[in-house]
Short mmCIF file of C-alpha atoms in Angstrom, two decimals:
data_model
loop_
_atom_site.label_atom_id
_atom_site.label_comp_id
_atom_site.label_asym_id
_atom_site.label_seq_id
_atom_site.Cartn_x
_atom_site.Cartn_y
_atom_site.Cartn_z
CA UNK I 256 -52.04 -94.63 -80.25
CA UNK I 257 -48.39 -92.95 -79.43
CA UNK I 258 -49.41 -90.16 -81.12
CA UNK I 259 -52.84 -89.85 -79.45
CA UNK I 260 -50.84 -90.24 -76.37
CA UNK I 261 -47.90 -87.55 -77.17
CA UNK I 262 -51.31 -84.88 -77.94
CA UNK I 263 -52.96 -85.70 -74.61
CA UNK I 264 -50.13 -85.12 -72.73
CA UNK I 265 -49.06 -82.19 -74.31
CA UNK I 266 -52.40 -81.02 -73.70
CA UNK I 267 -52.65 -81.51 -69.79
CA UNK I 268 -48.96 -80.65 -69.18
CA UNK I 269 -46.94 -81.72 -66.48
CA UNK I 270 -49.00 -81.94 -63.11
CA UNK I 271 -47.86 -81.08 -60.30
CA UNK I 272 -46.94 -84.33 -58.13
CA UNK I 273 -47.82 -84.65 -54.50
CA UNK I 274 -44.06 -84.50 -53.92
CA UNK I 275 -44.27 -80.90 -55.66
CA UNK I 276 -47.41 -80.15 -53.68
CA UNK I 277 -45.58 -81.08 -50.36
CA UNK I 278 -42.71 -79.18 -51.43
CA UNK I 279 -44.30 -75.95 -52.07
CA UNK I 280 -46.10 -76.02 -48.79
CA UNK I 281 -42.73 -76.65 -46.83
CA UNK I 282 -41.30 -73.62 -48.38
CA UNK I 283 -44.20 -71.82 -47.54
CA UNK I 284 -43.92 -72.89 -44.10
CA UNK I 285 -39.99 -72.47 -44.40
CA UNK I 286 -40.76 -68.56 -45.49
CA UNK I 287 -42.49 -68.25 -41.64
CA UNK I 288 -40.18 -70.32 -39.97
CA UNK I 289 -36.84 -68.90 -41.44
CA UNK I 290 -36.14 -65.38 -39.78
CA UNK I 291 -34.43 -62.93 -41.91
CA UNK I 292 -30.86 -63.16 -40.15
CA UNK I 293 -30.91 -67.11 -40.89
CA UNK I 294 -30.36 -66.33 -44.50
CA UNK I 295 -29.16 -62.91 -45.25
CA UNK I 296 -25.99 -61.91 -46.48
CA UNK I 297 -23.25 -61.05 -43.21
CA UNK I 298 -20.60 -59.16 -45.25
CA UNK I 299 -21.83 -55.73 -45.85
CA UNK I 300 -19.99 -53.74 -48.38
CA UNK I 301 -21.26 -50.58 -47.51
CA UNK I 302 -20.10 -46.74 -48.65
CA UNK I 303 -19.51 -43.96 -47.11
CA UNK I 304 -21.53 -40.33 -48.71
CA UNK I 305 -18.79 -38.33 -49.39
CA UNK I 306 -17.08 -41.13 -51.25
CA UNK I 307 -17.72 -40.58 -55.20
CA UNK I 308 -19.75 -42.45 -58.33
CA UNK I 309 -16.91 -44.01 -59.30
CA UNK I 310 -16.02 -45.73 -55.83
CA UNK I 311 -19.84 -46.91 -56.54
CA UNK I 312 -19.03 -48.00 -60.18
CA UNK I 313 -15.85 -50.45 -58.75
CA UNK I 314 -17.48 -51.59 -55.79
CA UNK I 315 -20.31 -52.94 -57.43
CA UNK I 316 -18.27 -54.24 -60.53
CA UNK I 317 -15.58 -55.79 -58.39
CA UNK I 318 -18.07 -57.60 -55.94
CA UNK I 319 -20.80 -58.18 -58.43
CA UNK I 320 -23.33 -56.84 -56.60
CA UNK I 321 -26.62 -54.23 -57.92
CA UNK I 322 -26.30 -51.84 -55.01
CA UNK I 323 -24.70 -51.07 -51.78
CA UNK I 324 -25.99 -49.67 -48.01
CA UNK I 325 -24.70 -46.07 -47.48
CA UNK I 326 -23.44 -45.30 -43.83
CA UNK I 327 -22.66 -42.29 -42.01
CA UNK I 328 -21.32 -42.53 -38.33
CA UNK I 329 -22.42 -46.28 -38.07
CA UNK I 330 -25.59 -45.09 -38.66
CA UNK I 331 -27.55 -46.49 -42.28
CA UNK I 332 -28.59 -43.18 -44.39
CA UNK I 333 -29.37 -44.07 -47.70
CA UNK I 334 -29.15 -46.80 -50.38
CA UNK I 335 -27.20 -46.54 -53.42
CA UNK I 336 -27.81 -48.73 -56.45
CA UNK I 337 -27.30 -49.54 -60.30
CA UNK I 338 -30.13 -47.49 -61.12
CA UNK I 339 -28.65 -44.87 -59.34
CA UNK I 340 -25.11 -45.07 -60.85
CA UNK I 341 -26.37 -45.08 -64.83
CA UNK I 342 -28.23 -41.65 -63.78
CA UNK I 343 -24.37 -40.46 -62.49
CA UNK I 344 -23.03 -42.62 -65.92
CA UNK I 345 -25.09 -40.64 -68.39
CA UNK I 346 -24.92 -37.71 -66.77
CA UNK I 347 -20.92 -38.28 -67.18
CA UNK I 348 -21.04 -37.24 -63.28
CA UNK I 349 -18.68 -40.08 -61.96
CA UNK I 350 -16.49 -37.64 -60.01
CA UNK I 351 -19.98 -36.20 -58.02
CA UNK I 352 -20.07 -37.66 -54.42
CA UNK I 353 -22.44 -40.82 -53.59
CA UNK I 354 -24.98 -37.97 -51.50
CA UNK I 355 -26.09 -36.43 -54.52
CA UNK I 356 -27.09 -40.00 -55.94
CA UNK I 357 -28.25 -42.38 -53.30
CA UNK I 358 -32.00 -42.67 -52.01
CA UNK I 359 -32.52 -41.71 -48.36
CA UNK I 360 -35.98 -43.02 -48.16
CA UNK I 361 -34.76 -46.65 -47.15
CA UNK I 362 -36.79 -49.55 -46.44
CA UNK I 363 -35.31 -51.90 -44.07
CA UNK I 364 -35.71 -54.83 -42.46
CA UNK I 365 -35.42 -56.29 -38.64
CA UNK I 366 -32.91 -59.55 -38.53
CA UNK I 367 -35.81 -60.95 -36.26
CA UNK I 368 -38.81 -60.92 -38.74
CA UNK I 369 -39.42 -64.09 -40.92
CA UNK I 370 -38.59 -63.97 -44.10
CA UNK I 371 -41.72 -64.31 -45.48
CA UNK I 372 -42.16 -60.27 -44.78
CA UNK I 373 -38.46 -59.99 -47.20
CA UNK I 374 -40.97 -61.75 -49.78
CA UNK I 375 -44.17 -59.66 -49.48
CA UNK I 376 -41.51 -56.47 -50.03
CA UNK I 377 -39.98 -57.84 -52.82
CA UNK I 378 -43.05 -58.82 -54.26
CA UNK I 379 -44.88 -55.85 -53.79
CA UNK I 380 -42.43 -53.28 -54.59
CA UNK I 381 -39.59 -52.91 -57.36
CA UNK I 382 -37.13 -53.09 -54.48
CA UNK I 383 -34.37 -56.12 -55.31
CA UNK I 384 -32.28 -55.20 -51.93
CA UNK I 385 -33.06 -54.60 -48.08
CA UNK I 386 -30.36 -53.76 -45.17
CA UNK I 387 -31.16 -55.77 -42.37
CA UNK I 388 -31.06 -53.72 -39.45
CA UNK I 389 -30.77 -55.47 -35.41
CA UNK I 390 -33.12 -54.52 -32.55
CA UNK I 391 -30.44 -51.16 -31.81
CA UNK I 392 -30.98 -50.10 -35.46
CA UNK I 393 -27.63 -50.87 -36.13
CA UNK I 394 -27.08 -52.39 -39.72
CA UNK I 395 -26.40 -56.22 -39.85
CA UNK I 396 -26.48 -57.54 -43.14
CA UNK I 397 -28.38 -57.54 -46.50
CA UNK I 398 -30.96 -59.37 -48.02
CA UNK I 399 -31.84 -60.16 -51.57
CA UNK I 400 -34.17 -62.79 -53.40
CA UNK I 401 -31.23 -65.07 -54.16
CA UNK I 402 -30.32 -64.79 -50.36
CA UNK I 403 -34.04 -65.93 -49.84
CA UNK I 404 -33.84 -69.04 -51.95
CA UNK I 405 -30.62 -70.11 -50.77
CA UNK I 406 -31.29 -70.11 -47.50
CA UNK I 407 -34.66 -71.76 -48.49
CA UNK I 408 -33.19 -74.70 -50.21
CA UNK I 409 -30.30 -75.15 -47.47
CA UNK I 410 -33.03 -75.91 -45.08
CA UNK I 411 -35.28 -78.30 -47.62
CA UNK I 412 -32.09 -80.44 -47.87
CA UNK I 413 -31.30 -80.49 -44.35
CA UNK I 414 -35.37 -81.63 -43.95
CA UNK I 415 -34.39 -84.47 -46.69
CA UNK I 416 -31.66 -85.24 -44.72
CA UNK I 417 -33.39 -85.82 -41.48
CA UNK I 418 -36.64 -87.75 -43.18
CA UNK I 419 -33.61 -90.16 -44.53
CA UNK I 420 -31.76 -90.54 -41.14
CA UNK I 421 -35.78 -91.39 -39.57
CA UNK I 422 -36.15 -93.91 -42.51
CA UNK I 423 -32.72 -95.19 -42.21
CA UNK I 424 -33.11 -95.75 -37.89
CA UNK I 425 -36.67 -97.88 -38.76
CA UNK I 426 -35.58 -99.86 -41.06
CA UNK I 427 -32.71 -100.76 -39.03
CA UNK I 428 -35.06 -101.32 -35.75
CA UNK I 429 -34.30 -104.82 -35.15
CA UNK I 430 -30.51 -104.12 -35.97
CA UNK I 431 -30.05 -102.07 -33.20
CA UNK I 432 -31.96 -103.49 -30.33
CA UNK I 433 -29.91 -106.67 -28.75
CA UNK I 434 -32.35 -109.19 -27.23
CA UNK I 435 -32.81 -112.88 -27.48
CA UNK I 436 -36.32 -112.13 -29.51
CA UNK I 437 -37.00 -108.92 -30.13
CA UNK I 438 -40.88 -108.11 -31.66
CA UNK I 439 -42.17 -104.94 -32.24
CA UNK I 440 -46.11 -105.44 -31.54
CA UNK I 441 -48.63 -102.78 -33.08
CA UNK I 442 -52.91 -103.35 -31.79
CA UNK I 443 -55.59 -101.53 -32.84
CA UNK I 444 -58.88 -101.18 -31.81
CA UNK I 445 -61.43 -102.08 -34.70
CA UNK I 446 -65.15 -100.56 -34.13
CA UNK I 447 -68.43 -102.74 -35.64
CA UNK I 448 -70.03 -101.42 -38.50
CA UNK I 449 -67.46 -99.01 -39.29
CA UNK I 450 -67.11 -98.65 -43.09
CA UNK I 451 -65.85 -95.26 -43.36
CA UNK I 452 -62.58 -95.82 -41.48
CA UNK I 453 -62.62 -99.64 -42.12
CA UNK I 454 -58.86 -100.35 -43.72
CA UNK I 455 -57.47 -97.83 -41.42
CA UNK I 456 -55.35 -99.96 -39.76
CA UNK I 457 -54.32 -102.17 -42.22
CA UNK I 458 -53.22 -98.93 -44.36
CA UNK I 459 -51.25 -98.39 -40.82
CA UNK I 460 -50.00 -101.51 -41.15
CA UNK I 461 -49.13 -101.79 -44.62
CA UNK I 462 -46.66 -98.41 -44.26
CA UNK I 463 -44.81 -99.24 -40.88
CA UNK I 464 -43.75 -102.69 -42.38
CA UNK I 465 -42.67 -100.82 -45.66
CA UNK I 466 -41.19 -98.54 -43.21
CA UNK I 467 -39.29 -101.14 -41.70
CA UNK I 468 -37.99 -102.18 -44.86
CA UNK I 469 -40.06 -104.91 -45.78
CA UNK I 470 -40.68 -106.13 -49.54
CA UNK I 471 -43.52 -104.60 -51.65
CA UNK I 472 -44.42 -107.78 -52.06
CA UNK I 473 -44.52 -108.84 -48.38
CA UNK I 474 -46.11 -105.76 -47.38
CA UNK I 475 -48.74 -106.53 -49.88
CA UNK I 476 -49.53 -109.88 -48.84
CA UNK I 477 -49.72 -108.96 -44.99
CA UNK I 478 -52.03 -105.80 -46.16
CA UNK I 479 -54.14 -107.98 -47.76
CA UNK I 480 -54.58 -110.27 -44.79
CA UNK I 481 -54.98 -107.81 -42.24
CA UNK I 482 -57.15 -105.95 -44.39
CA UNK I 483 -59.76 -108.73 -44.93
CA UNK I 484 -59.50 -109.81 -41.15
CA UNK I 485 -60.11 -105.88 -40.09
CA UNK I 486 -63.05 -105.83 -42.38
CA UNK I 487 -64.43 -109.18 -40.95
CA UNK I 488 -64.65 -107.18 -38.17
CA UNK I 489 -66.31 -104.38 -39.15
CA UNK I 490 -68.92 -107.00 -40.82
CA UNK I 491 -69.55 -108.96 -37.85
CA UNK I 492 -68.09 -108.57 -34.42
CA UNK I 493 -70.87 -107.49 -32.29
CA UNK I 494 -68.71 -105.09 -30.21
CA UNK I 495 -65.90 -105.05 -32.40
CA UNK I 496 -62.33 -106.09 -31.41
CA UNK I 497 -58.88 -106.06 -31.64
CA UNK I 498 -56.08 -106.46 -34.55
CA UNK I 499 -52.71 -107.24 -33.61
CA UNK I 500 -49.59 -107.70 -35.57
CA UNK I 501 -46.60 -109.14 -34.21
CA UNK I 502 -43.06 -108.21 -36.41
CA UNK I 503 -40.21 -110.28 -35.70
CA UNK I 504 -36.97 -110.51 -37.77
CA UNK I 505 -37.67 -113.57 -39.26
CA UNK I 506 -41.64 -113.73 -39.36
CA UNK I 507 -45.16 -111.87 -39.03
CA UNK I 508 -47.42 -112.83 -36.62
CA UNK I 509 -51.12 -111.37 -37.24
CA UNK I 510 -54.26 -111.50 -35.02
CA UNK I 511 -58.27 -110.62 -34.71
CA UNK I 512 -59.83 -111.20 -31.61
CA UNK I 513 -63.72 -110.13 -30.52
CA UNK I 514 -66.07 -111.67 -27.84
CA UNK I 515 -69.35 -112.45 -30.70
CA UNK I 516 -71.03 -113.31 -32.03
CA UNK I 517 -68.65 -116.47 -33.16
CA UNK I 518 -69.00 -118.88 -36.04
CA UNK I 519 -71.25 -122.08 -35.78
CA UNK I 520 -69.47 -124.02 -38.11
CA UNK I 521 -65.75 -123.02 -38.86
CA UNK I 522 -65.81 -125.47 -41.41
CA UNK I 523 -68.36 -124.10 -43.49
CA UNK I 524 -66.85 -120.33 -43.28
CA UNK I 525 -63.88 -121.26 -44.68
CA UNK I 526 -65.67 -122.40 -48.00
CA UNK I 527 -65.09 -119.77 -51.12
CA UNK I 528 -68.14 -118.23 -51.67
CA UNK I 529 -69.63 -118.87 -48.09
CA UNK I 530 -71.08 -115.37 -46.34
CA UNK I 531 -73.59 -114.52 -43.82
CA UNK I 532 -72.62 -110.75 -44.67
CA UNK I 533 -75.27 -108.21 -44.05
CA UNK I 534 -76.94 -106.21 -47.52
CA UNK I 535 -75.02 -103.60 -45.70
CA UNK I 536 -71.67 -104.93 -46.05
CA UNK I 537 -72.49 -106.29 -49.46
CA UNK I 538 -73.60 -103.37 -50.36
CA UNK I 539 -69.96 -101.93 -49.27
CA UNK I 540 -68.38 -104.74 -51.91
CA UNK I 541 -67.96 -107.44 -49.43
CA UNK I 542 -69.56 -110.65 -48.60
CA UNK I 543 -68.90 -112.54 -51.46
CA UNK I 544 -67.17 -115.27 -48.98
CA UNK I 545 -63.97 -114.81 -50.37
CA UNK I 546 -62.42 -112.64 -47.05
CA UNK I 547 -60.86 -116.08 -45.44
CA UNK I 548 -59.83 -117.65 -48.62
CA UNK I 549 -57.82 -114.82 -49.64
CA UNK I 550 -56.04 -114.75 -46.40
CA UNK I 551 -55.22 -117.93 -46.80
CA UNK I 552 -53.65 -117.18 -49.91
CA UNK I 553 -51.60 -114.56 -48.19
CA UNK I 554 -50.19 -116.23 -45.00
CA UNK I 555 -48.36 -119.43 -44.76
CA UNK I 556 -50.56 -120.57 -41.38
CA UNK I 557 -53.83 -119.25 -40.80
CA UNK I 558 -56.25 -120.80 -37.89
CA UNK I 559 -59.57 -119.96 -37.35
CA UNK I 560 -60.86 -120.65 -33.82
CA UNK I 561 -64.88 -119.84 -33.24
CA UNK I 562 -68.04 -121.42 -31.78
CA UNK I 563 -71.43 -119.86 -31.85
CA UNK I 564 -71.78 -117.70 -28.99
CA UNK I 565 -68.65 -117.60 -27.80
CA UNK I 566 -65.78 -114.83 -29.63
CA UNK I 567 -63.73 -115.39 -32.57
CA UNK I 568 -60.26 -115.66 -32.81
CA UNK I 569 -58.09 -116.01 -36.29
CA UNK I 570 -54.46 -116.41 -36.16
CA UNK I 571 -52.28 -115.40 -38.89
CA UNK I 572 -48.45 -115.88 -39.44
CA UNK I 573 -45.84 -115.44 -42.47
CA UNK I 574 -42.55 -116.97 -42.76
CA UNK I 575 -40.17 -114.60 -44.08
CA UNK I 576 -37.90 -115.67 -46.92
CA UNK I 577 -34.33 -115.41 -46.63
CA UNK I 578 -34.15 -111.97 -48.68
CA UNK I 579 -37.53 -110.92 -46.80
CA UNK I 580 -36.10 -111.28 -43.03
CA UNK I 581 -35.46 -107.95 -41.26
CA UNK I 582 -31.91 -107.77 -40.36
CA UNK I 583 -31.48 -108.10 -36.80
CA UNK I 584 -28.50 -108.17 -34.22
CA UNK I 585 -28.21 -111.30 -33.15
CA UNK I 586 -28.66 -113.36 -36.50
CA UNK I 587 -30.36 -115.99 -34.32
CA UNK I 588 -33.17 -117.73 -36.45
CA UNK I 589 -35.64 -118.70 -34.44
CA UNK I 590 -36.16 -118.60 -30.60
CA UNK I 591 -38.85 -120.89 -29.98
CA UNK I 592 -40.78 -120.60 -26.31
CA UNK I 593 -38.71 -117.46 -25.44
CA UNK C 287 -50.52 -99.57 -71.53
CA UNK C 288 -49.50 -96.28 -70.32
CA UNK C 289 -52.34 -94.78 -68.25
CA UNK C 290 -52.82 -91.83 -69.83
CA UNK C 291 -54.06 -94.05 -72.92
CA UNK C 292 -56.55 -95.76 -71.22
CA UNK C 293 -58.35 -92.78 -69.58
CA UNK C 294 -58.34 -91.40 -73.80
CA UNK C 295 -60.49 -95.12 -74.23
CA UNK C 296 -62.64 -94.22 -70.88
CA UNK C 297 -63.17 -90.18 -72.05
CA UNK C 298 -62.29 -90.47 -68.53
CA UNK C 299 -62.43 -86.94 -66.55
CA UNK C 300 -59.07 -87.51 -63.67
CA UNK C 301 -60.70 -86.41 -60.61
CA UNK C 302 -57.30 -85.48 -58.49
CA UNK C 303 -55.13 -83.92 -61.09
CA UNK C 304 -52.21 -83.76 -58.29
CA UNK C 305 -51.39 -87.18 -58.87
CA UNK C 306 -49.04 -87.72 -62.36
CA UNK C 307 -51.30 -90.28 -64.64
CA UNK C 308 -47.73 -90.88 -66.82
CA UNK C 309 -47.28 -94.41 -65.33
CA UNK C 310 -47.33 -97.98 -67.21
CA UNK C 311 -50.55 -100.28 -66.47
CA UNK C 312 -49.66 -104.04 -67.07
CA UNK C 313 -53.12 -105.39 -66.20
CA UNK C 314 -56.64 -104.64 -65.69
CA UNK C 315 -59.28 -105.62 -63.25
CA UNK C 316 -63.12 -105.37 -63.50
CA UNK C 317 -65.39 -106.03 -60.52
CA UNK C 318 -67.84 -104.49 -57.85
CA UNK C 319 -66.46 -107.11 -54.96
CA UNK C 320 -63.31 -105.69 -53.20
CA UNK C 321 -62.54 -109.12 -52.06
CA UNK C 322 -62.72 -110.65 -55.52
CA UNK C 323 -59.87 -107.41 -56.61
CA UNK C 324 -58.05 -108.60 -53.37
CA UNK C 325 -58.26 -112.24 -54.15
CA UNK C 326 -57.20 -111.80 -57.83
CA UNK C 327 -55.30 -108.61 -58.71
CA UNK C 328 -51.73 -107.99 -59.30
CA UNK C 329 -49.96 -105.27 -58.57
CA UNK C 330 -49.92 -102.19 -60.79
CA UNK C 331 -53.29 -103.07 -62.23
CA UNK C 332 -56.16 -100.64 -63.25
CA UNK C 333 -59.55 -101.12 -61.35
CA UNK C 334 -62.60 -100.44 -63.06
CA UNK C 335 -65.31 -100.76 -61.00
CA UNK C 336 -69.06 -99.71 -60.57
CA UNK C 337 -68.56 -99.04 -56.59
CA UNK C 338 -68.47 -96.22 -54.96
CA UNK C 339 -67.12 -95.99 -51.40
CA UNK C 340 -63.91 -95.83 -49.50
CA UNK C 341 -63.25 -99.40 -49.51
CA UNK C 342 -62.79 -99.30 -52.98
CA UNK C 343 -59.43 -96.94 -52.07
CA UNK C 344 -58.41 -99.22 -49.33
CA UNK C 345 -58.29 -101.81 -51.33
CA UNK C 346 -56.44 -100.67 -54.33
CA UNK C 347 -54.04 -99.20 -51.17
CA UNK C 348 -53.67 -102.74 -50.09
CA UNK C 349 -53.49 -104.27 -53.44
CA UNK C 350 -51.11 -102.38 -54.91
CA UNK C 351 -53.30 -101.22 -57.62
CA UNK C 352 -52.29 -98.18 -59.98
CA UNK C 353 -55.16 -96.79 -60.92
CA UNK C 354 -59.70 -96.63 -60.20
CA UNK C 355 -61.78 -95.97 -62.69
CA UNK C 356 -65.23 -95.21 -61.54
CA UNK C 357 -67.48 -96.38 -64.46
CA UNK C 358 -71.35 -94.93 -64.90
CA UNK C 359 -69.86 -91.22 -64.19
CA UNK C 360 -69.87 -92.39 -60.18
CA UNK C 361 -68.24 -89.66 -58.48
CA UNK C 362 -66.63 -90.60 -55.12
CA UNK C 363 -66.43 -88.08 -52.24
CA UNK C 364 -64.06 -85.11 -51.25
CA UNK C 365 -62.71 -87.73 -48.90
CA UNK C 366 -61.93 -90.46 -50.73
CA UNK C 367 -60.37 -87.90 -53.58
CA UNK C 368 -58.32 -86.98 -50.26
CA UNK C 369 -57.33 -90.46 -49.45
CA UNK C 370 -56.48 -91.72 -52.61
CA UNK C 371 -54.19 -88.52 -53.30
CA UNK C 372 -51.75 -89.54 -50.61
CA UNK C 373 -51.58 -92.96 -51.55
CA UNK C 374 -50.98 -91.76 -54.98
CA UNK C 375 -53.75 -93.40 -57.37
CA UNK C 376 -55.17 -91.47 -59.76
CA UNK C 377 -59.33 -91.64 -59.53
CA UNK C 378 -61.19 -91.38 -62.97
CA UNK C 379 -64.45 -90.90 -63.87
CA UNK C 380 -66.27 -92.74 -67.10
CA UNK C 381 -69.63 -92.32 -68.02
CA UNK C 382 -68.90 -95.89 -69.72
CA UNK C 383 -70.38 -98.98 -68.57
CA UNK C 384 -68.28 -101.82 -67.46
CA UNK C 385 -68.87 -104.45 -70.61
CA UNK C 386 -68.52 -101.43 -72.84
CA UNK C 387 -64.71 -100.12 -70.63
CA UNK C 388 -63.66 -103.71 -70.27
CA UNK C 389 -64.10 -104.76 -73.53
CA UNK C 390 -62.54 -101.38 -74.78
CA UNK C 391 -59.33 -102.03 -73.25
CA UNK C 392 -59.06 -105.69 -73.71
CA UNK C 393 -59.25 -105.00 -77.60
CA UNK C 394 -56.88 -102.48 -77.30
CA UNK C 395 -54.81 -104.58 -75.71
CA UNK C 396 -54.98 -104.71 -72.19
CA UNK C 397 -54.60 -108.03 -70.28
CA UNK C 398 -56.82 -109.28 -67.79
CA UNK C 399 -55.21 -109.40 -64.23
CA UNK C 400 -58.23 -111.31 -62.65
CA UNK C 401 -57.10 -114.71 -62.16
CA UNK C 402 -59.76 -117.35 -62.37
CA UNK C 403 -60.66 -119.69 -59.28
CA UNK C 404 -57.78 -122.05 -59.76
CA UNK C 405 -55.38 -119.31 -59.73
CA UNK C 406 -54.58 -119.36 -63.23
CA UNK C 407 -54.23 -116.01 -65.12
CA UNK C 408 -55.47 -116.49 -69.34
#
């Protein structure tokens, strides 16, 4: 069994994860957002045309660089590279001036252009470095592939730190706000018969809970309860209804409200397997008569209030166990009636 | 059991290959009724189903299902595939039928994650 497994993994190779895909697009985004000036090296090691090829040799070796701009009267007039140096070495001509070997056809880039411009040049040509000019055509820096990689990595790390801060803030929401009773209320309008988007509200609720620092188990319990309740609104309500979730440090209250058609026999509705769902609802995988039973299993308290011809209210409550409680500023457990 | 092993048994095709399939599956659940899934399944299960609509993905998300296999070659819509990808749930399409694949996986050692109506697991 383990052999087949290894083979199958070998064939499939490493798949790109969601996170990878996210990072790739972010890198692409960054290559447009970042400007050349953000990532270029500002330390310019330049030469003048009347220096010798030996000076080039020393400069490149000492600074471990592969090329340098050539400047005359504060103007960029050429570029000298390792390849030019090799030509001079082969000809045993290190005492000649730079002027003889430098390239004068210099491709440059502007400091205010996006990084993607440089990437395009590096990909299309065999150029390895570009002198960077400002709006006055003055040389202000150099850019290489290495500078771009470094710049993008720094920007991604910053992104990551900002996301961490956001997560941290959400999970400390209740700690940061001092009141006698703090609660977070989320409301969702649920449309009748909307099977395509059904579950979206519950999905948002579950994600919000996880972000606030709920345990996976708690998020799952709440998720299942509100999802069943949301689906009930979609299946049964005449005009849709409201799904309301109130998060407090020590408990979670969930509630659905609709204005009809109401339930004639509430006791019967709570029996496992009892359902009045339409064939359409059944074709969507619902109407097993297990919804309310499921909710009951997930919550500590459930109350169904309804009558035929009237609306229906479903109350659900989960008390948080000590380890599940959202940390709050007061540390007081309950403040009933406030 | 590793999901890749389950995919081999199902001769399944992964429909959203960007989601990693190298994950440990603790048990399985075969159902066409989503409330049955929500009622019984424990986290980190593979769901085998003949039903193919967005609510299958939502149900899986709510119940922390780790992977979904659509039986009898059913094809989810691009929207469903996108939703599952965002929720990090691999979608697999298999030509096999419910009893056939449930039996194969059970014999290969996959535990049932369907609780009985009295709440017990066998």
